[in-house]
CSV table of C-alpha atoms and ligand atoms in Angstrom, one decimal:
chain,number,residue,atom,x,y,z
A,475,UNK,CA,57.9,2.7,4.7
A,476,UNK,CA,54.0,2.8,4.8
A,477,UNK,CA,52.5,5.1,2.2
A,478,UNK,CA,50.7,8.1,3.8
A,479,UNK,CA,46.9,7.9,3.6
A,480,UNK,CA,45.5,9.7,0.6
A,481,UNK,CA,44.0,13.1,1.5
A,482,UNK,CA,40.3,13.1,0.9
A,483,UNK,CA,38.9,15.9,-1.1
A,484,UNK,CA,36.5,18.1,0.8
A,485,UNK,CA,35.3,20.5,-1.9
A,486,UNK,CA,34.8,19.9,-5.6
A,487,UNK,CA,34.2,22.9,-7.7
A,488,UNK,CA,32.4,22.1,-11.0
A,489,UNK,CA,32.8,24.7,-13.7
A,490,UNK,CA,30.9,24.3,-17.0
A,491,UNK,CA,32.6,26.1,-19.8
A,492,UNK,CA,31.6,26.7,-23.4
A,493,UNK,CA,34.0,29.0,-25.3
A,494,UNK,CA,35.2,30.9,-22.2
A,495,UNK,CA,39.0,30.6,-22.9
A,496,UNK,CA,39.8,34.2,-22.0
A,497,UNK,CA,38.4,34.0,-18.5
A,498,UNK,CA,40.0,30.6,-17.5
A,499,UNK,CA,43.3,31.9,-16.3
A,500,UNK,CA,41.9,34.6,-14.0
A,501,UNK,CA,39.1,32.3,-12.9
A,502,UNK,CA,41.6,29.6,-11.9
A,503,UNK,CA,43.8,32.0,-10.0
A,504,UNK,CA,40.9,33.5,-8.1
A,505,UNK,CA,39.4,30.1,-7.3
A,506,UNK,CA,42.8,28.8,-6.1
A,507,UNK,CA,43.4,31.8,-4.0
A,508,UNK,CA,39.9,31.7,-2.3
A,509,UNK,CA,39.9,27.9,-1.7
A,510,UNK,CA,43.5,27.9,-0.3
A,511,UNK,CA,42.3,30.4,2.3
A,512,UNK,CA,39.5,28.1,3.4
A,513,UNK,CA,42.2,25.6,4.4
A,514,UNK,CA,40.2,22.7,2.9
A,515,UNK,CA,41.3,20.2,0.3
A,516,UNK,CA,39.7,20.8,-3.1
A,517,UNK,CA,39.6,20.0,-6.8
A,518,UNK,CA,38.6,22.2,-9.7
A,519,UNK,CA,36.6,20.2,-12.3
A,520,UNK,CA,36.3,22.1,-15.6
A,521,UNK,CA,33.8,20.6,-17.9
A,522,UNK,CA,34.7,21.7,-21.4
A,523,UNK,CA,31.3,21.5,-23.1
A,524,UNK,CA,32.4,21.3,-26.8
A,525,UNK,CA,34.3,24.6,-26.9
A,526,UNK,CA,35.6,25.6,-30.3
A,527,UNK,CA,38.0,28.3,-29.0
A,528,UNK,CA,40.9,26.2,-27.8
A,529,UNK,CA,39.6,26.2,-24.2
A,530,UNK,CA,40.9,22.7,-23.9
A,531,UNK,CA,44.5,23.6,-24.6
A,532,UNK,CA,44.3,26.5,-22.2
A,533,UNK,CA,42.9,24.1,-19.5
A,534,UNK,CA,45.6,21.6,-20.2
A,535,UNK,CA,48.2,24.3,-19.9
A,536,UNK,CA,46.8,25.3,-16.5
A,537,UNK,CA,46.7,21.7,-15.3
A,538,UNK,CA,50.4,21.3,-15.9
A,539,UNK,CA,51.1,23.6,-12.9
A,540,UNK,CA,48.3,22.3,-10.7
A,541,UNK,CA,47.0,18.8,-10.6
A,542,UNK,CA,44.0,19.8,-8.6
A,543,UNK,CA,42.7,21.2,-11.9
A,544,UNK,CA,40.8,18.4,-13.7
A,545,UNK,CA,39.2,18.4,-17.1
A,546,UNK,CA,36.2,16.6,-18.5
A,547,UNK,CA,36.1,17.2,-22.3
A,548,UNK,CA,32.9,16.7,-24.3
A,549,UNK,CA,33.0,15.7,-27.9
A,550,UNK,CA,30.6,18.4,-28.8
A,551,UNK,CA,28.4,20.9,-27.1
A,552,UNK,CA,25.8,19.1,-25.0
A,553,UNK,CA,24.5,22.0,-22.9
A,554,UNK,CA,24.9,23.1,-19.3
A,555,UNK,CA,22.7,20.4,-17.7
A,556,UNK,CA,25.0,17.6,-19.2
A,557,UNK,CA,28.1,19.6,-18.2
A,558,UNK,CA,26.9,19.8,-14.6
A,559,UNK,CA,25.8,16.2,-14.5
A,560,UNK,CA,29.2,14.9,-15.7
A,561,UNK,CA,30.9,17.2,-13.3
A,562,UNK,CA,28.8,16.0,-10.4
A,563,UNK,CA,29.4,12.4,-11.4
A,564,UNK,CA,33.1,12.7,-11.2
A,565,UNK,CA,33.3,14.9,-8.1
A,566,UNK,CA,34.9,13.4,-5.0
A,567,UNK,CA,34.1,16.2,-2.5
A,568,UNK,CA,31.7,16.0,0.3
A,569,UNK,CA,30.6,19.5,-0.7
A,570,UNK,CA,30.1,20.5,-4.4
A,571,UNK,CA,30.3,24.1,-5.6
A,572,UNK,CA,29.2,25.2,-9.0
A,573,UNK,CA,30.3,28.4,-10.6
A,574,UNK,CA,30.0,29.8,-14.2
A,575,UNK,CA,33.3,30.1,-16.1
A,576,UNK,CA,32.6,33.6,-17.4
A,577,UNK,CA,33.6,35.5,-14.2
A,578,UNK,CA,30.1,36.9,-13.8
A,579,UNK,CA,30.0,35.0,-10.5
A,580,UNK,CA,32.7,35.9,-8.0
A,581,UNK,CA,34.8,33.0,-6.7
A,582,UNK,CA,35.4,35.1,-3.5
A,583,UNK,CA,31.7,34.4,-2.6
A,584,UNK,CA,32.3,30.7,-2.1
A,585,UNK,CA,33.3,30.9,1.7
A,586,UNK,CA,29.9,32.7,2.3
A,587,UNK,CA,28.0,29.9,0.6
A,588,UNK,CA,29.9,27.3,2.6
A,589,UNK,CA,29.2,29.1,5.8
A,590,UNK,CA,25.5,29.2,5.0
A,591,UNK,CA,25.5,25.5,4.2
A,592,UNK,CA,26.7,24.9,7.7
A,593,UNK,CA,23.6,26.6,9.0
A,594,UNK,CA,21.7,23.4,8.2
A,595,UNK,CA,21.1,23.6,4.5
A,596,UNK,CA,21.6,20.9,1.9
A,597,UNK,CA,21.8,23.4,-1.0
A,598,UNK,CA,22.6,27.1,-0.9
A,599,UNK,CA,22.0,29.1,-4.0
A,600,UNK,CA,23.3,32.5,-4.9
A,601,UNK,CA,20.9,35.3,-5.5
A,602,UNK,CA,22.0,37.9,-8.1
A,603,UNK,CA,20.3,40.7,-6.3
A,604,UNK,CA,22.0,43.4,-8.3
A,605,UNK,CA,22.1,41.7,-11.6
A,606,UNK,CA,24.5,43.0,-14.3
A,607,UNK,CA,22.6,42.1,-17.4
A,608,UNK,CA,20.4,43.9,-19.9
A,609,UNK,CA,17.0,45.3,-18.8
A,610,UNK,CA,15.2,42.7,-21.0
A,611,UNK,CA,17.0,39.8,-19.4
A,612,UNK,CA,16.5,41.1,-15.9
A,613,UNK,CA,12.7,41.5,-16.5
A,614,UNK,CA,12.4,38.1,-18.1
A,615,UNK,CA,14.3,36.5,-15.3
A,616,UNK,CA,12.2,38.3,-12.7
A,617,UNK,CA,8.9,36.9,-14.3
A,618,UNK,CA,10.5,33.5,-14.6
A,619,UNK,CA,11.6,33.4,-11.0
A,620,UNK,CA,8.3,34.7,-9.6
A,621,UNK,CA,6.4,32.0,-11.6
A,622,UNK,CA,8.9,29.2,-10.7
A,623,UNK,CA,8.7,30.2,-7.0
A,624,UNK,CA,4.9,30.3,-7.0
A,625,UNK,CA,4.5,27.0,-8.9
A,626,UNK,CA,7.1,25.0,-7.0
A,627,UNK,CA,6.6,26.5,-3.6
A,628,UNK,CA,10.3,27.0,-3.1
A,629,UNK,CA,10.6,30.5,-1.7
A,630,UNK,CA,13.8,31.8,-3.3
A,631,UNK,CA,14.4,34.8,-5.6
A,632,UNK,CA,16.9,33.3,-8.1
A,633,UNK,CA,16.6,29.8,-9.3
A,634,UNK,CA,19.3,30.0,-12.0
A,635,UNK,CA,22.3,31.5,-10.3
A,636,UNK,CA,25.5,29.7,-11.5
A,637,UNK,CA,27.0,29.9,-8.0
A,638,UNK,CA,25.6,27.2,-5.7
A,639,UNK,CA,26.9,25.0,-3.0
A,640,UNK,CA,25.6,21.5,-2.4
A,641,UNK,CA,26.0,18.6,-0.1
A,642,UNK,CA,27.0,15.6,-2.3
A,643,UNK,CA,23.8,13.8,-1.4
A,644,UNK,CA,21.9,16.5,-3.4
A,645,UNK,CA,24.1,16.2,-6.5
A,646,UNK,CA,23.8,12.4,-6.4
A,647,UNK,CA,20.0,12.6,-6.3
A,648,UNK,CA,19.7,15.1,-9.2
A,649,UNK,CA,19.0,13.8,-12.6
A,650,UNK,CA,19.6,16.7,-15.0
A,651,UNK,CA,18.9,16.9,-18.7
A,652,UNK,CA,17.7,19.5,-21.2
A,653,UNK,CA,17.3,22.8,-19.5
A,654,UNK,CA,16.6,21.4,-16.1
A,655,UNK,CA,19.6,23.0,-14.5
A,656,UNK,CA,17.5,26.2,-14.3
A,657,UNK,CA,15.3,24.4,-11.8
A,658,UNK,CA,17.8,22.7,-9.5
A,659,UNK,CA,16.5,24.3,-6.3
A,660,UNK,CA,13.0,23.1,-7.2
A,661,UNK,CA,14.1,19.6,-8.1
A,662,UNK,CA,16.1,19.3,-4.9
A,663,UNK,CA,13.4,20.9,-2.7
A,664,UNK,CA,10.9,18.5,-4.0
A,665,UNK,CA,13.1,15.6,-2.9
A,666,UNK,CA,13.1,17.0,0.6
A,667,UNK,CA,16.4,18.8,0.7
A,668,UNK,CA,16.6,22.1,2.6
A,669,UNK,CA,17.3,25.0,0.3
A,670,UNK,CA,18.9,28.3,1.4
A,671,UNK,CA,19.8,31.4,-0.5
A,672,UNK,CA,22.2,34.3,0.0
A,673,UNK,CA,22.7,37.5,-2.1
A,674,UNK,CA,25.9,37.4,-4.2
A,675,UNK,CA,27.7,39.9,-6.3
A,676,UNK,CA,27.3,39.7,-10.1
A,677,UNK,CA,29.5,41.3,-12.7
A,678,UNK,CA,29.0,42.1,-16.3
A,679,UNK,CA,30.6,39.7,-18.8
A,680,UNK,CA,34.2,40.8,-19.5
A,681,UNK,CA,34.8,38.5,-22.5
A,682,UNK,CA,32.8,36.6,-25.0
A,683,UNK,CA,29.0,36.7,-25.0
A,684,UNK,CA,26.1,34.9,-23.3
A,685,UNK,CA,25.3,31.5,-24.7
A,686,UNK,CA,21.6,32.1,-24.4
A,687,UNK,CA,19.3,34.5,-26.3
A,688,UNK,CA,15.6,35.5,-26.3
A,689,UNK,CA,14.6,31.9,-27.3
A,690,UNK,CA,15.2,31.0,-23.7
A,691,UNK,CA,12.1,33.0,-22.7
A,692,UNK,CA,9.8,30.9,-24.9
A,693,UNK,CA,11.5,27.6,-23.8
A,694,UNK,CA,11.0,28.7,-20.2
A,695,UNK,CA,7.3,28.2,-20.6
A,696,UNK,CA,7.7,24.6,-21.6
A,697,UNK,CA,10.3,24.1,-18.9
A,698,UNK,CA,7.8,25.3,-16.3
A,699,UNK,CA,5.3,22.7,-17.6
A,700,UNK,CA,8.0,20.0,-17.3
A,701,UNK,CA,8.8,21.1,-13.8
A,702,UNK,CA,5.1,21.0,-12.7
A,703,UNK,CA,4.9,17.5,-14.1
A,704,UNK,CA,8.2,16.4,-12.6
A,705,UNK,CA,7.6,17.7,-9.2
A,706,UNK,CA,3.9,17.2,-8.8
A,707,UNK,CA,2.8,14.3,-11.0
A,708,UNK,CA,5.8,12.1,-11.8
A,709,UNK,CA,4.8,9.5,-9.1
A,710,UNK,CA,1.1,9.7,-10.1
A,711,UNK,CA,0.6,10.5,-13.8
A,712,UNK,CA,-2.9,9.1,-13.7
A,713,UNK,CA,-4.0,12.0,-11.4
A,714,UNK,CA,-3.1,14.5,-14.1
A,715,UNK,CA,-4.1,12.7,-17.2
A,716,UNK,CA,-7.0,10.9,-15.6
A,717,UNK,CA,-8.3,14.2,-14.2
A,718,UNK,CA,-8.1,15.9,-17.6
A,719,UNK,CA,-9.6,12.9,-19.3
A,720,UNK,CA,-12.4,12.7,-16.9
A,721,UNK,CA,-13.3,16.4,-17.5
A,722,UNK,CA,-13.2,16.0,-21.2
A,723,UNK,CA,-15.3,12.9,-21.2
A,724,UNK,CA,-17.8,14.5,-18.7
A,725,UNK,CA,-18.3,17.5,-21.0
A,726,UNK,CA,-18.7,15.1,-24.0
A,727,UNK,CA,-21.3,13.0,-22.1
A,728,UNK,CA,-23.3,16.1,-21.1
A,729,UNK,CA,-23.3,17.4,-24.8
A,730,UNK,CA,-24.3,14.0,-26.2
A,731,UNK,CA,-27.0,13.4,-23.5
A,732,UNK,CA,-28.5,16.8,-24.5
A,733,UNK,CA,-28.4,15.8,-28.2
A,734,UNK,CA,-29.9,12.4,-27.3
A,735,UNK,CA,-32.8,14.1,-25.6
A,736,UNK,CA,-33.4,16.2,-28.7
A,737,UNK,CA,-33.3,13.1,-30.9
A,738,UNK,CA,-35.9,11.3,-28.7
A,739,UNK,CA,-38.1,14.4,-29.0
A,740,UNK,CA,-38.0,14.0,-32.7
A,741,UNK,CA,-35.4,16.5,-33.7
A,742,UNK,CA,-32.8,15.7,-36.4
A,743,UNK,CA,-29.3,15.9,-34.9
A,744,UNK,CA,-27.1,14.3,-37.6
A,745,UNK,CA,-26.0,17.6,-39.1
A,746,UNK,CA,-25.1,19.3,-35.8
A,747,UNK,CA,-21.4,20.2,-35.2
A,748,UNK,CA,-22.1,19.8,-31.4
A,749,UNK,CA,-22.5,16.0,-32.1
A,750,UNK,CA,-18.9,15.9,-33.4
A,751,UNK,CA,-17.6,17.9,-30.5
A,752,UNK,CA,-19.3,15.7,-27.9
A,753,UNK,CA,-18.1,12.5,-29.5
A,754,UNK,CA,-14.6,13.9,-29.8
A,755,UNK,CA,-14.4,15.0,-26.2
A,756,UNK,CA,-15.4,11.5,-25.1
A,757,UNK,CA,-12.8,9.8,-27.3
A,758,UNK,CA,-10.1,12.3,-26.1
A,759,UNK,CA,-11.1,11.8,-22.5
A,760,UNK,CA,-10.8,8.0,-22.7
A,761,UNK,CA,-7.4,8.4,-24.4
A,762,UNK,CA,-6.1,10.7,-21.7
A,763,UNK,CA,-7.1,8.2,-19.0
A,764,UNK,CA,-5.2,5.5,-21.0
A,765,UNK,CA,-2.1,7.8,-21.2
A,766,UNK,CA,-2.4,8.1,-17.4
A,767,UNK,CA,-2.5,4.4,-17.0
A,768,UNK,CA,0.5,3.9,-19.3
A,769,UNK,CA,2.3,6.5,-17.2
A,770,UNK,CA,1.5,4.6,-14.0
A,771,UNK,CA,2.9,1.5,-15.6
A,772,UNK,CA,6.1,3.2,-16.6
A,773,UNK,CA,6.5,4.7,-13.1
A,774,UNK,CA,5.8,1.3,-11.5
A,775,UNK,CA,8.4,-0.6,-13.7
A,776,UNK,CA,11.2,2.0,-13.4
A,777,UNK,CA,11.3,2.8,-9.7
A,778,UNK,CA,15.1,3.1,-9.4
A,779,UNK,CA,15.0,6.2,-7.1
A,780,UNK,CA,14.0,4.2,-4.0
A,781,UNK,CA,17.4,4.5,-2.3
A,782,UNK,CA,17.5,8.3,-2.9
A,783,UNK,CA,14.6,9.2,-0.7
A,784,UNK,CA,16.1,7.7,2.5
A,785,UNK,CA,18.2,10.1,4.5
A,786,UNK,CA,19.4,7.9,7.3
A,787,UNK,CA,18.6,4.4,8.7
A,788,UNK,CA,18.8,3.2,12.2
A,789,UNK,CA,19.2,-0.5,12.9
A,790,UNK,CA,18.2,-1.5,9.4
A,791,UNK,CA,20.5,-3.8,7.4
B,995,UDP,N1,27.6,26.9,-20.7
B,995,UDP,C1,27.9,25.5,-21.0
B,995,UDP,N2,27.3,24.9,-22.0
B,995,UDP,C2,26.4,25.6,-22.8
B,995,UDP,C3,26.0,27.0,-22.4
B,995,UDP,C4,26.7,27.5,-21.4
B,995,UDP,O1,28.8,24.9,-20.3
B,995,UDP,O2,25.8,25.0,-23.7
B,995,UDP,C5,28.3,27.5,-19.6
B,995,UDP,C6,29.0,28.8,-19.9
B,995,UDP,O3,30.3,28.6,-20.5
B,995,UDP,C7,29.0,29.6,-18.6
B,995,UDP,C8,27.7,29.1,-18.0
B,995,UDP,O4,27.4,27.8,-18.6
B,995,UDP,O5,30.1,29.2,-17.8
B,995,UDP,C9,26.6,30.1,-18.1
B,995,UDP,O6,26.4,30.5,-19.4
B,995,UDP,P1,26.2,32.0,-19.8
B,995,UDP,O7,27.1,32.9,-19.1
B,995,UDP,O8,26.2,32.1,-21.3
B,995,UDP,O9,24.7,32.2,-19.3
B,995,UDP,P2,24.1,33.6,-18.7
B,995,UDP,O10,25.0,34.0,-17.6
B,995,UDP,O11,24.0,34.5,-19.8
B,995,UDP,O12,22.8,33.2,-18.2
B,996,MG,MG1,27.0,34.3,-17.7
């Protein structure tokens, strides 16, 4: 008898978890309930990011009754970007949904995200319009999101909602590391994917505590710098470093020209701090231009993303 064709998986749900044992059972039940109602085939990929609270054994226990529950187990805690990256890498679905494991995001919102994806978007992000966090976190997040939206030109309110739905082309094109998961809409938007947003319900944490503290606010500043560099200058580092280097060197030349004129008119300039400043600016300027050229060289020799920028081809082998 011929074996029936294997059913392809339509939706992969990727769930990063770091010490969220108490939420896992309820989360699984609510995800299963919601996804079953969609009538689509699915898999739940839990990425256990080095939990030390026996989350793994809880996940293994849940998997014994449902093989659609899959587990990726990290040797130690590598952070949410790595957890999402590995989850994406092992996903089989045409659509990928991400959701936090702490039950702050509601699994019941997933059908709304999927419906919005069908309106012609490649990525739909949740917007925690009524956010259930402390006043400090809400304010910091509002400032962060306003800056991120202004700098990246992606007009959404909430970059860092755990609940998102993607077409698999998007997750394949993302290269996440460090804290970059907070900028996924910006990184995807920059690659030409269409980004949508819908308000979603957000609940306070029932168990455990947030894995992030106030240090995230300070790191956010550096992350914004990274994102400016990644989205605007990664293909042309010389424009950034060369521009800065040119400005430094120009100021240095103006200062030193002024001092040279003084010297020709008989003034002693050897003791003037301005001489040091002018010379330093010229040296730094030249170094910046060299950084830019080195950057160009690296971009030139590591162009692996060429296949990711093409959406479709017609008549091309
Ligand atoms: N998380 C993770 N690795 C980490 C930190 C967090 O996988 O190093 C997971 C965590 O278990 C949760 C999600 O990422 O499912 C969001 O984390 P958290 O709720 O602490 O962030 P917050 O909601 O406070 O921004
Ligand atoms: Mg949370």
